[in-house]
Amino acid sequence: MKKTLAIIVIVVLAVVWYGFSTYNVLVTLSINADTQWKQVEVDYQRRFDLIPNLVESAKGVMGQEQAVFTAIAEARTKYSGATTVDEKARAAGQVESALGRLLVITENYPQLKSSDVVQTLMAQNEGTENRISVERMRFNEDVKAYNLKVMRIPSSIIASFTGFEERSYFEATAGAENAPQVKF
């Protein structure tokens, strides 16, 4: 009788320990994904800090591309008003699209392309875009690790009891695979 009771106590303690352990792992993975998203936002902020300088430099050389400048300003506004990761990712995609059109325009204006200020800003923007790409990849890796833990049995049972749900990956916006087109 005492032996059976001891075995039951050990099994119960093992299950409880597993539950706490799994919960702690889920919390850690969730925080890792949150932290990585914050790093993506840091790089987005760098991009947003560079864009006005690039736009103003381009405006100084060419004035007729107001639609592109307006699209960039609108996309930046949408991003700053976004509250969820998904909304911010969509808004960032709109910024990328508008910025891509601006970069195509700069390629078509030799006097703009030869401006040292514009060249420096474009190089800084290229570096920022590369950092954003790396941070997005890291974010998706963290989300993948988290989602796997939330979805796999037996940790999925603990996740469902404690309110952990799958998270969304960062996905490219529709049409991002196509190069921007600018017509004069």
PDB file of C-alpha atoms in Angstrom:
ATOM      1  CA  MET A   1       0.000   0.000   0.000  1.00  0.00           C
ATOM      2  CA  LYS A   2       2.756   2.445   0.958  1.00  0.00           C
ATOM      3  CA  LYS A   3       4.686   1.464  -2.140  1.00  0.00           C
ATOM      4  CA  THR A   4       1.677   2.144  -4.380  1.00  0.00           C
ATOM      5  CA  LEU A   5       1.089   5.495  -2.712  1.00  0.00           C
ATOM      6  CA  ALA A   6       4.769   6.393  -3.163  1.00  0.00           C
ATOM      7  CA  ILE A   7       4.587   5.526  -6.868  1.00  0.00           C
ATOM      8  CA  ILE A   8       1.426   7.626  -7.300  1.00  0.00           C
ATOM      9  CA  VAL A   9       3.075  10.577  -5.512  1.00  0.00           C
ATOM     10  CA  ILE A  10       6.182  10.260  -7.701  1.00  0.00           C
ATOM     11  CA  VAL A  11       4.086  10.121 -10.903  1.00  0.00           C
ATOM     12  CA  VAL A  12       2.012  13.137  -9.810  1.00  0.00           C
ATOM     13  CA  LEU A  13       5.158  15.086  -8.928  1.00  0.00           C
ATOM     14  CA  ALA A  14       6.710  14.182 -12.291  1.00  0.00           C
ATOM     15  CA  VAL A  15       3.601  15.380 -14.161  1.00  0.00           C
ATOM     16  CA  VAL A  16       3.498  18.612 -12.137  1.00  0.00           C
ATOM     17  CA  TRP A  17       7.228  19.148 -12.707  1.00  0.00           C
ATOM     18  CA  TYR A  18       6.771  18.570 -16.436  1.00  0.00           C
ATOM     19  CA  GLY A  19       3.889  21.058 -16.508  1.00  0.00           C
ATOM     20  CA  PHE A  20       5.915  23.784 -14.795  1.00  0.00           C
ATOM     21  CA  SER A  21       8.951  23.049 -16.924  1.00  0.00           C
ATOM     22  CA  THR A  22       6.948  23.183 -20.158  1.00  0.00           C
ATOM     23  CA  TYR A  23       5.221  26.385 -19.091  1.00  0.00           C
ATOM     24  CA  ASN A  24       8.587  28.004 -18.397  1.00  0.00           C
ATOM     25  CA  VAL A  25       9.918  26.932 -21.792  1.00  0.00           C
ATOM     26  CA  LEU A  26       6.808  28.387 -23.494  1.00  0.00           C
ATOM     27  CA  VAL A  27       7.259  31.674 -21.630  1.00  0.00           C
ATOM     28  CA  THR A  28      10.931  31.802 -22.635  1.00  0.00           C
ATOM     29  CA  LEU A  29      10.189  31.079 -26.293  1.00  0.00           C
ATOM     30  CA  SER A  30       7.406  33.650 -26.343  1.00  0.00           C
ATOM     31  CA  ILE A  31       9.658  36.304 -24.841  1.00  0.00           C
ATOM     32  CA  ASN A  32      12.419  35.402 -27.316  1.00  0.00           C
ATOM     33  CA  ALA A  33      10.013  36.007 -30.206  1.00  0.00           C
ATOM     34  CA  ASP A  34       8.832  39.293 -28.659  1.00  0.00           C
ATOM     35  CA  THR A  35      12.412  40.433 -28.152  1.00  0.00           C
ATOM     36  CA  GLN A  36      13.351  39.536 -31.705  1.00  0.00           C
ATOM     37  CA  TRP A  37      10.368  41.477 -33.035  1.00  0.00           C
ATOM     38  CA  LYS A  38      11.585  44.494 -31.049  1.00  0.00           C
ATOM     39  CA  GLN A  39      14.920  44.158 -32.855  1.00  0.00           C
ATOM     40  CA  VAL A  40      13.077  44.195 -36.182  1.00  0.00           C
ATOM     41  CA  GLU A  41      11.338  47.378 -35.022  1.00  0.00           C
ATOM     42  CA  VAL A  42      14.687  48.956 -34.108  1.00  0.00           C
ATOM     43  CA  ASP A  43      15.869  48.393 -37.667  1.00  0.00           C
ATOM     44  CA  TYR A  44      12.561  49.660 -39.042  1.00  0.00           C
ATOM     45  CA  GLN A  45      13.070  52.828 -37.004  1.00  0.00           C
ATOM     46  CA  ARG A  46      16.534  53.246 -38.513  1.00  0.00           C
ATOM     47  CA  ARG A  47      14.968  52.891 -41.939  1.00  0.00           C
ATOM     48  CA  PHE A  48      12.299  55.457 -41.080  1.00  0.00           C
ATOM     49  CA  ASP A  49      14.977  57.831 -39.827  1.00  0.00           C
ATOM     50  CA  LEU A  50      16.916  57.502 -43.103  1.00  0.00           C
ATOM     51  CA  ILE A  51      13.961  57.764 -45.474  1.00  0.00           C
ATOM     52  CA  PRO A  52      13.123  61.457 -44.902  1.00  0.00           C
ATOM     53  CA  ASN A  53      16.747  62.409 -45.607  1.00  0.00           C
ATOM     54  CA  LEU A  54      16.780  60.338 -48.780  1.00  0.00           C
ATOM     55  CA  VAL A  55      13.440  61.766 -49.874  1.00  0.00           C
ATOM     56  CA  GLU A  56      14.488  65.358 -49.191  1.00  0.00           C
ATOM     57  CA  SER A  57      17.755  64.830 -51.069  1.00  0.00           C
ATOM     58  CA  ALA A  58      15.867  63.375 -54.016  1.00  0.00           C
ATOM     59  CA  LYS A  59      13.285  66.181 -53.910  1.00  0.00           C
ATOM     60  CA  GLY A  60      16.091  68.683 -54.214  1.00  0.00           C
ATOM     61  CA  VAL A  61      17.037  67.252 -57.584  1.00  0.00           C
ATOM     62  CA  MET A  62      13.615  66.274 -58.946  1.00  0.00           C
ATOM     63  CA  GLY A  63      10.211  67.589 -58.128  1.00  0.00           C
ATOM     64  CA  GLN A  64       7.779  65.720 -60.334  1.00  0.00           C
ATOM     65  CA  GLU A  65       7.701  62.426 -58.420  1.00  0.00           C
ATOM     66  CA  GLN A  66       5.313  63.642 -55.713  1.00  0.00           C
ATOM     67  CA  ALA A  67       3.265  60.423 -55.799  1.00  0.00           C
ATOM     68  CA  VAL A  68       6.221  58.363 -54.574  1.00  0.00           C
ATOM     69  CA  PHE A  69       6.988  60.825 -51.781  1.00  0.00           C
ATOM     70  CA  THR A  70       3.329  60.813 -50.738  1.00  0.00           C
ATOM     71  CA  ALA A  71       3.236  56.993 -50.724  1.00  0.00           C
ATOM     72  CA  ILE A  72       6.312  56.886 -48.488  1.00  0.00           C
ATOM     73  CA  ALA A  73       4.820  59.404 -46.052  1.00  0.00           C
ATOM     74  CA  GLU A  74       1.489  57.524 -45.930  1.00  0.00           C
ATOM     75  CA  ALA A  75       3.198  54.184 -45.348  1.00  0.00           C
ATOM     76  CA  ARG A  76       5.295  55.624 -42.517  1.00  0.00           C
ATOM     77  CA  THR A  77       2.130  57.025 -40.938  1.00  0.00           C
ATOM     78  CA  LYS A  78       0.391  53.636 -41.162  1.00  0.00           C
ATOM     79  CA  TYR A  79       3.353  51.967 -39.504  1.00  0.00           C
ATOM     80  CA  SER A  80       3.433  54.395 -36.604  1.00  0.00           C
ATOM     81  CA  GLY A  81      -0.311  53.838 -36.067  1.00  0.00           C
ATOM     82  CA  ALA A  82      -0.063  50.031 -36.212  1.00  0.00           C
ATOM     83  CA  THR A  83      -0.507  48.198 -32.921  1.00  0.00           C
ATOM     84  CA  THR A  84      -0.028  44.494 -33.714  1.00  0.00           C
ATOM     85  CA  VAL A  85       2.891  42.623 -35.248  1.00  0.00           C
ATOM     86  CA  ASP A  86       0.746  41.769 -38.277  1.00  0.00           C
ATOM     87  CA  GLU A  87      -0.324  45.391 -38.814  1.00  0.00           C
ATOM     88  CA  LYS A  88       3.271  46.581 -38.477  1.00  0.00           C
ATOM     89  CA  ALA A  89       4.494  43.940 -40.910  1.00  0.00           C
ATOM     90  CA  ARG A  90       1.879  45.005 -43.498  1.00  0.00           C
ATOM     91  CA  ALA A  91       2.750  48.678 -43.048  1.00  0.00           C
ATOM     92  CA  ALA A  92       6.466  47.899 -43.334  1.00  0.00           C
ATOM     93  CA  GLY A  93       5.725  46.120 -46.609  1.00  0.00           C
ATOM     94  CA  GLN A  94       4.055  49.272 -47.921  1.00  0.00           C
ATOM     95  CA  VAL A  95       7.118  51.296 -46.927  1.00  0.00           C
ATOM     96  CA  GLU A  96       9.328  48.818 -48.764  1.00  0.00           C
ATOM     97  CA  SER A  97       7.193  49.072 -51.880  1.00  0.00           C
ATOM     98  CA  ALA A  98       7.254  52.878 -51.899  1.00  0.00           C
ATOM     99  CA  LEU A  99      10.955  52.970 -51.077  1.00  0.00           C
ATOM    100  CA  GLY A 100      11.603  50.505 -53.906  1.00  0.00           C
ATOM    101  CA  ARG A 101       9.867  52.881 -56.332  1.00  0.00           C
ATOM    102  CA  LEU A 102      12.005  55.749 -55.039  1.00  0.00           C
ATOM    103  CA  LEU A 103      15.181  53.734 -55.571  1.00  0.00           C
ATOM    104  CA  VAL A 104      14.099  52.914 -59.133  1.00  0.00           C
ATOM    105  CA  ILE A 105      13.536  56.621 -59.729  1.00  0.00           C
ATOM    106  CA  THR A 106      16.999  57.486 -58.431  1.00  0.00           C
ATOM    107  CA  GLU A 107      18.487  55.002 -60.892  1.00  0.00           C
ATOM    108  CA  ASN A 108      16.774  56.872 -63.747  1.00  0.00           C
ATOM    109  CA  TYR A 109      18.112  60.306 -62.802  1.00  0.00           C
ATOM    110  CA  PRO A 110      21.870  60.561 -63.487  1.00  0.00           C
ATOM    111  CA  GLN A 111      22.200  63.882 -61.641  1.00  0.00           C
ATOM    112  CA  LEU A 112      20.508  62.350 -58.589  1.00  0.00           C
ATOM    113  CA  LYS A 113      22.543  59.178 -58.825  1.00  0.00           C
ATOM    114  CA  SER A 114      25.777  61.187 -58.831  1.00  0.00           C
ATOM    115  CA  SER A 115      24.871  63.192 -55.713  1.00  0.00           C
ATOM    116  CA  ASP A 116      27.215  62.258 -52.861  1.00  0.00           C
ATOM    117  CA  VAL A 117      24.493  62.840 -50.277  1.00  0.00           C
ATOM    118  CA  VAL A 118      22.047  60.566 -52.094  1.00  0.00           C
ATOM    119  CA  GLN A 119      24.734  57.912 -52.637  1.00  0.00           C
ATOM    120  CA  THR A 120      25.638  57.924 -48.936  1.00  0.00           C
ATOM    121  CA  LEU A 121      21.995  57.714 -47.882  1.00  0.00           C
ATOM    122  CA  MET A 122      21.315  54.923 -50.377  1.00  0.00           C
ATOM    123  CA  ALA A 123      24.297  52.946 -49.044  1.00  0.00           C
ATOM    124  CA  GLN A 124      23.064  53.426 -45.475  1.00  0.00           C
ATOM    125  CA  ASN A 125      19.580  52.369 -46.540  1.00  0.00           C
ATOM    126  CA  GLU A 126      20.944  49.259 -48.241  1.00  0.00           C
ATOM    127  CA  GLY A 127      22.768  48.299 -45.043  1.00  0.00           C
ATOM    128  CA  THR A 128      19.600  48.902 -43.047  1.00  0.00           C
ATOM    129  CA  GLU A 129      17.548  46.766 -45.431  1.00  0.00           C
ATOM    130  CA  ASN A 130      20.074  43.955 -45.024  1.00  0.00           C
ATOM    131  CA  ARG A 131      19.831  44.215 -41.219  1.00  0.00           C
ATOM    132  CA  ILE A 132      16.048  44.177 -41.416  1.00  0.00           C
ATOM    133  CA  SER A 133      16.173  41.050 -43.537  1.00  0.00           C
ATOM    134  CA  VAL A 134      18.436  39.286 -41.038  1.00  0.00           C
ATOM    135  CA  GLU A 135      16.296  40.331 -38.065  1.00  0.00           C
ATOM    136  CA  ARG A 136      13.107  39.188 -39.800  1.00  0.00           C
ATOM    137  CA  MET A 137      14.717  35.820 -40.459  1.00  0.00           C
ATOM    138  CA  ARG A 138      15.708  35.554 -36.795  1.00  0.00           C
ATOM    139  CA  PHE A 139      12.184  36.554 -35.745  1.00  0.00           C
ATOM    140  CA  ASN A 140      10.698  33.801 -37.931  1.00  0.00           C
ATOM    141  CA  GLU A 141      13.159  31.294 -36.448  1.00  0.00           C
ATOM    142  CA  ASP A 142      12.062  32.263 -32.929  1.00  0.00           C
ATOM    143  CA  VAL A 143       8.389  32.041 -33.920  1.00  0.00           C
ATOM    144  CA  LYS A 144       9.044  28.629 -35.454  1.00  0.00           C
ATOM    145  CA  ALA A 145      10.649  27.319 -32.234  1.00  0.00           C
ATOM    146  CA  TYR A 146       7.751  28.708 -30.202  1.00  0.00           C
ATOM    147  CA  ASN A 147       5.072  27.334 -32.563  1.00  0.00           C
ATOM    148  CA  LEU A 148       6.678  23.903 -32.600  1.00  0.00           C
ATOM    149  CA  LYS A 149       6.563  23.779 -28.814  1.00  0.00           C
ATOM    150  CA  VAL A 150       2.939  24.981 -28.769  1.00  0.00           C
ATOM    151  CA  MET A 151       1.892  22.428 -31.393  1.00  0.00           C
ATOM    152  CA  ARG A 152       3.815  19.313 -30.320  1.00  0.00           C
ATOM    153  CA  ILE A 153       2.340  16.785 -27.928  1.00  0.00           C
ATOM    154  CA  PRO A 154       2.543  16.697 -24.919  1.00  0.00           C
ATOM    155  CA  SER A 155       3.575  20.361 -24.562  1.00  0.00           C
ATOM    156  CA  SER A 156       0.540  21.375 -26.660  1.00  0.00           C
ATOM    157  CA  ILE A 157      -1.659  20.213 -23.781  1.00  0.00           C
ATOM    158  CA  ILE A 158       0.125  22.524 -21.339  1.00  0.00           C
ATOM    159  CA  ALA A 159       0.028  25.340 -23.928  1.00  0.00           C
ATOM    160  CA  SER A 160      -3.724  25.029 -24.403  1.00  0.00           C
ATOM    161  CA  PHE A 161      -4.384  25.028 -20.648  1.00  0.00           C
ATOM    162  CA  THR A 162      -2.195  28.073 -20.069  1.00  0.00           C
ATOM    163  CA  GLY A 163      -3.368  30.184 -23.026  1.00  0.00           C
ATOM    164  CA  PHE A 164      -0.361  29.922 -25.341  1.00  0.00           C
ATOM    165  CA  GLU A 165      -1.373  30.071 -29.010  1.00  0.00           C
ATOM    166  CA  GLU A 166       0.473  29.904 -32.303  1.00  0.00           C
ATOM    167  CA  ARG A 167       2.077  33.127 -33.474  1.00  0.00           C
ATOM    168  CA  SER A 168       2.181  34.589 -36.971  1.00  0.00           C
ATOM    169  CA  TYR A 169       5.350  34.565 -39.010  1.00  0.00           C
ATOM    170  CA  PHE A 170       6.594  37.659 -40.758  1.00  0.00           C
ATOM    171  CA  GLU A 171       5.523  37.228 -44.370  1.00  0.00           C
ATOM    172  CA  ALA A 172       6.347  39.321 -47.389  1.00  0.00           C
ATOM    173  CA  THR A 173       3.542  41.475 -48.681  1.00  0.00           C
ATOM    174  CA  ALA A 174       1.682  40.398 -51.790  1.00  0.00           C
ATOM    175  CA  GLY A 175       3.592  41.434 -54.890  1.00  0.00           C
ATOM    176  CA  ALA A 176       6.915  41.801 -53.070  1.00  0.00           C
ATOM    177  CA  GLU A 177       8.462  39.306 -55.464  1.00  0.00           C
ATOM    178  CA  ASN A 178       7.982  41.782 -58.344  1.00  0.00           C
ATOM    179  CA  ALA A 179      10.379  44.641 -58.943  1.00  0.00           C
ATOM    180  CA  PRO A 180       8.833  48.091 -58.560  1.00  0.00           C
ATOM    181  CA  GLN A 181       7.926  49.824 -61.797  1.00  0.00           C
ATOM    182  CA  VAL A 182       8.102  53.528 -62.301  1.00  0.00           C
ATOM    183  CA  LYS A 183       6.843  55.128 -65.489  1.00  0.00           C
ATOM    184  CA  PHE A 184       7.601  58.653 -66.536  1.00  0.00           C
TER     185      PHE A 184
END
